[in-house]
Coordinates of C-alpha atoms in Angstrom, one line a residue:
X133 CA 21.9 -8.5 2.1
X134 CA 18.4 -9.5 1.0
X135 CA 15.4 -7.4 2.1
X136 CA 12.4 -9.0 3.8
X137 CA 9.3 -6.9 4.1
X138 CA 6.5 -8.0 6.5
X139 CA 3.0 -6.8 6.4
X140 CA 1.3 -7.6 9.7
X141 CA -2.3 -7.4 10.8
X142 CA -4.6 -8.3 13.7
X143 CA -3.6 -11.9 13.7
X144 CA 0.0 -10.9 14.6
X145 CA -1.0 -9.7 18.1
X146 CA -3.7 -12.2 19.0
X147 CA -1.2 -14.5 20.8
X148 CA -0.2 -11.4 22.9
X149 CA -3.7 -11.0 24.1
X150 CA -4.2 -7.6 22.5
X151 CA -7.7 -7.3 20.9
X152 CA -8.2 -5.1 17.8
X153 CA -11.1 -3.6 16.0
X154 CA -10.8 -6.1 13.2
X155 CA -11.4 -9.2 15.3
X156 CA -14.3 -11.6 14.8
X157 CA -16.7 -9.3 16.7
X158 CA -15.6 -6.2 14.9
X159 CA -15.3 -4.4 18.2
X160 CA -12.7 -3.4 20.8
X161 CA -13.9 -4.0 24.3
X162 CA -17.5 -3.9 23.1
X163 CA -17.5 -0.3 21.9
X164 CA -18.9 0.3 18.4
X165 CA -16.2 1.3 16.0
X166 CA -18.4 4.3 14.9
X167 CA -18.2 5.7 18.4
X168 CA -14.5 5.5 19.1
X169 CA -12.7 5.1 15.8
X170 CA -14.2 7.7 13.4
X171 CA -13.8 11.4 13.0
X172 CA -17.6 11.8 13.6
X173 CA -17.3 9.9 16.9
X174 CA -14.4 12.1 18.0
X175 CA -16.3 15.3 17.1
X176 CA -19.4 14.1 19.0
X177 CA -17.7 13.0 22.2
X178 CA -14.0 13.6 22.5
X179 CA -14.0 12.8 26.2
X180 CA -15.4 9.3 25.6
X181 CA -12.8 8.7 22.8
X182 CA -9.9 10.1 24.9
X183 CA -10.9 7.9 27.9
X184 CA -11.3 4.8 25.6
X185 CA -7.7 5.1 24.3
X186 CA -6.4 5.7 27.8
X187 CA -8.0 2.4 28.8
X188 CA -6.5 0.7 25.7
X189 CA -3.0 2.0 26.7
X190 CA -3.4 0.5 30.1
X191 CA -3.9 -2.9 28.4
X192 CA -1.1 -2.3 26.0
X193 CA 1.6 -1.6 28.7
X194 CA 0.9 -5.1 30.1
X195 CA 1.0 -6.9 26.7
X196 CA 4.2 -8.6 25.7
X197 CA 5.5 -9.6 22.2
X198 CA 4.9 -13.2 21.3
X199 CA 7.4 -15.5 19.7
X200 CA 6.3 -14.4 16.2
X201 CA 7.3 -10.8 17.0
X202 CA 10.7 -12.0 18.4
X203 CA 11.4 -14.2 15.3
X204 CA 10.8 -11.3 13.0
X205 CA 13.4 -9.3 15.0
X206 CA 15.9 -12.2 14.9
X207 CA 15.8 -12.1 11.1
X208 CA 17.6 -8.8 11.3
X209 CA 20.8 -10.8 11.9
X210 CA 20.7 -12.1 8.3
X211 CA 18.4 -9.8 6.4
X212 CA 17.4 -6.2 6.0
X213 CA 14.0 -6.3 7.6
X214 CA 11.1 -3.8 7.3
X215 CA 7.8 -4.3 9.2
X216 CA 4.7 -2.6 7.8
X217 CA 1.9 -3.0 10.3
X218 CA -1.8 -2.3 10.4
X219 CA -1.7 -2.7 14.2
X220 CA -1.6 0.3 16.5
X221 CA 0.2 -1.5 19.3
X222 CA 4.0 -1.2 19.8
X223 CA 4.7 -5.0 20.2
X224 CA 7.1 -5.0 17.2
X225 CA 9.1 -2.3 18.8
X226 CA 9.0 -4.0 22.2
X227 CA 10.4 -7.1 20.5
X228 CA 13.3 -4.9 19.2
X229 CA 12.4 -4.5 15.5
X230 CA 14.3 -1.4 14.3
X231 CA 12.3 -0.5 11.1
X232 CA 8.5 -0.3 11.7
X233 CA 6.0 1.6 9.6
X234 CA 2.6 2.0 11.2
X235 CA -0.2 2.4 8.6
X236 CA -3.0 3.1 11.1
X237 CA -1.2 5.1 13.7
X238 CA 0.3 4.4 17.1
X239 CA -1.6 4.0 20.3
X240 CA 1.3 5.2 22.4
X241 CA 1.1 8.7 20.8
X242 CA -1.3 11.7 20.8
X243 CA -1.4 14.5 18.3
X244 CA -3.1 17.8 17.3
X245 CA -6.7 17.5 16.2
X246 CA -6.2 20.1 13.5
X247 CA -2.9 18.8 12.1
X248 CA -2.4 15.2 13.2
X249 CA 0.9 14.5 11.3
X250 CA 2.7 17.7 12.3
X251 CA 5.6 16.3 14.3
X252 CA 5.8 19.5 16.4
X253 CA 2.6 18.5 18.2
X254 CA 3.0 14.7 18.4
X255 CA 3.6 13.5 21.9
X256 CA 4.8 10.0 23.0
X257 CA 3.1 8.7 26.1
X258 CA 4.9 6.3 28.5
X259 CA 3.9 3.8 31.2
X260 CA 4.7 6.4 33.8
X261 CA 2.5 9.0 32.0
X262 CA 0.0 6.9 30.0
X263 CA -3.2 9.0 30.2
X264 CA -4.4 12.2 28.5
X265 CA -6.9 14.2 30.6
X266 CA -10.0 15.0 28.5
X267 CA -9.7 18.6 27.3
X268 CA -5.9 18.7 27.2
X269 CA -4.7 20.8 24.2
X270 CA -1.9 20.4 21.8
X271 CA 0.6 23.1 21.1
X272 CA -1.5 24.6 18.4
X273 CA -4.5 25.0 20.7
X274 CA -6.6 22.1 19.4
X275 CA -7.6 19.2 21.5
X276 CA -5.0 16.4 21.8
X277 CA -6.4 13.3 20.0
X278 CA -5.2 9.8 19.7
X279 CA -2.5 9.4 17.0
X280 CA -4.8 6.9 15.2
X281 CA -6.0 6.8 11.6
X282 CA -9.7 6.8 12.2
X283 CA -11.9 4.8 9.8
X284 CA -12.5 6.9 6.7
X285 CA -9.3 9.0 7.0
X286 CA -6.5 8.9 4.6
X287 CA -3.4 6.7 5.3
X288 CA -0.4 8.9 4.9
X289 CA 2.1 6.1 5.6
X290 CA 0.9 4.1 2.6
X291 CA 3.5 5.7 0.3
X292 CA 6.6 4.7 2.3
X293 CA 5.0 1.2 2.6
X294 CA 4.6 1.0 -1.1
X295 CA 8.3 1.9 -1.6
X296 CA 9.3 -0.8 0.8
X297 CA 7.1 -3.4 -1.0
X298 CA 8.8 -2.5 -4.3
X299 CA 12.3 -3.1 -2.8
X300 CA 11.4 -6.5 -1.2
X301 CA 13.3 -9.6 -2.1
X302 CA 10.9 -11.6 0.1
X303 CA 7.4 -10.4 1.1
X304 CA 5.6 -11.9 4.1
X305 CA 2.0 -11.3 5.2
X306 CA 1.0 -12.3 8.7
X307 CA -2.5 -12.2 10.2
X308 CA -4.3 -10.1 7.6
X309 CA -6.5 -11.0 4.7
X310 CA -5.4 -10.6 1.1
X311 CA -8.8 -9.2 0.4
X312 CA -8.5 -6.3 2.9
X313 CA -6.8 -3.1 2.1
X314 CA -3.9 -2.3 2.4
X315 CA -2.7 -5.9 2.1
X316 CA -4.2 -6.5 -1.4
X317 CA -2.9 -3.1 -2.5
X318 CA 0.7 -3.6 -1.4
X319 CA 0.9 -7.0 -3.0
X320 CA 0.5 -5.3 -6.4
X321 CA 3.7 -3.4 -5.9
X322 CA 5.8 -6.5 -5.1
X323 CA 8.1 -7.5 -8.0
X324 CA 6.7 -10.5 -9.9
X325 CA 9.9 -12.4 -9.2
X326 CA 9.6 -11.9 -5.4
X327 CA 8.2 -14.8 -3.4
X328 CA 5.2 -14.0 -1.2
X329 CA 4.4 -15.9 1.9
X330 CA 1.1 -15.7 3.8
X331 CA 1.1 -16.9 7.4
X332 CA -2.5 -17.4 8.5
X333 CA -4.4 -20.3 10.0
X334 CA -7.4 -19.6 7.8
X335 CA -7.9 -20.6 4.2
X336 CA -6.6 -18.2 1.6
X337 CA -9.3 -16.6 -0.5
X338 CA -8.9 -16.3 -4.2
X339 CA -9.1 -13.1 -6.3
X340 CA -5.3 -12.5 -6.8
X341 CA -3.1 -13.5 -9.6
X342 CA 0.1 -14.0 -7.6
X343 CA 1.5 -17.3 -6.5
X344 CA 1.1 -17.1 -2.8
X345 CA 2.9 -19.6 -0.5
X346 CA 0.4 -20.3 2.3
X347 CA 1.7 -21.3 5.7
X348 CA -1.5 -22.3 7.4
X349 CA -0.4 -21.6 11.0
X350 CA -0.7 -18.8 13.6
X351 CA 1.9 -16.1 13.9
X352 CA 4.5 -17.8 16.1
X353 CA 4.2 -21.3 14.6
X354 CA 4.1 -19.8 11.2
X355 CA 7.2 -17.8 11.8
X356 CA 9.1 -20.9 12.9
X357 CA 8.0 -22.6 9.7
X358 CA 9.1 -19.6 7.6
X359 CA 12.5 -19.5 9.3
X360 CA 13.0 -23.2 8.5
X361 CA 12.1 -22.5 4.8
X362 CA 14.5 -19.6 4.6
X363 CA 17.3 -21.6 6.2
X364 CA 16.7 -24.3 3.7
X365 CA 16.4 -21.8 0.8
X366 CA 13.0 -23.1 -0.1

């Protein structure tokens, strides 16, 4: 069975109505990124940051996968599918995708401030229990913080993502620029013989030496076009 690896970014979730930091205004709900998505912001005002992500979770519970998410899931019938996403939402999981790597963390989880990737202290929040009270502590005594890779922090999941990119028979990028890390970086690990598709309504910038097949459409319409190409072995 052939393996398809997807790299998805902000444009994947736009049709689901879920805003991200990397939108046109560079803000989420008009909060400066420095205030709510950096380690410095967390250290300065953990109560503000905790309440901000509580608010985002409320919005996320109401968001639903769009057709693009569902079409990625449907490809599991005929392909081995891995989704590498820059998004912190859980819309791929809601659509039923079974193998999702989150590069920038997961909004539905909280973790230790001292040791964010220690599984012992990572907690999954649910629609019935969506909020963290400011000041709540993890099992190691540190404050519970959002399980989000803040700007400037390392990206521990990049290594498994690189491995998946190396195994891909088909590589698909949706809703993220080829000039923005980690998209540009992962492309370097894709085999030269592997076709790369880019689904994005915007023009593709240059600067790469790969033959990229550009599908100039949004996520859902683009996934329909990709599925037709795959069915026709294009």
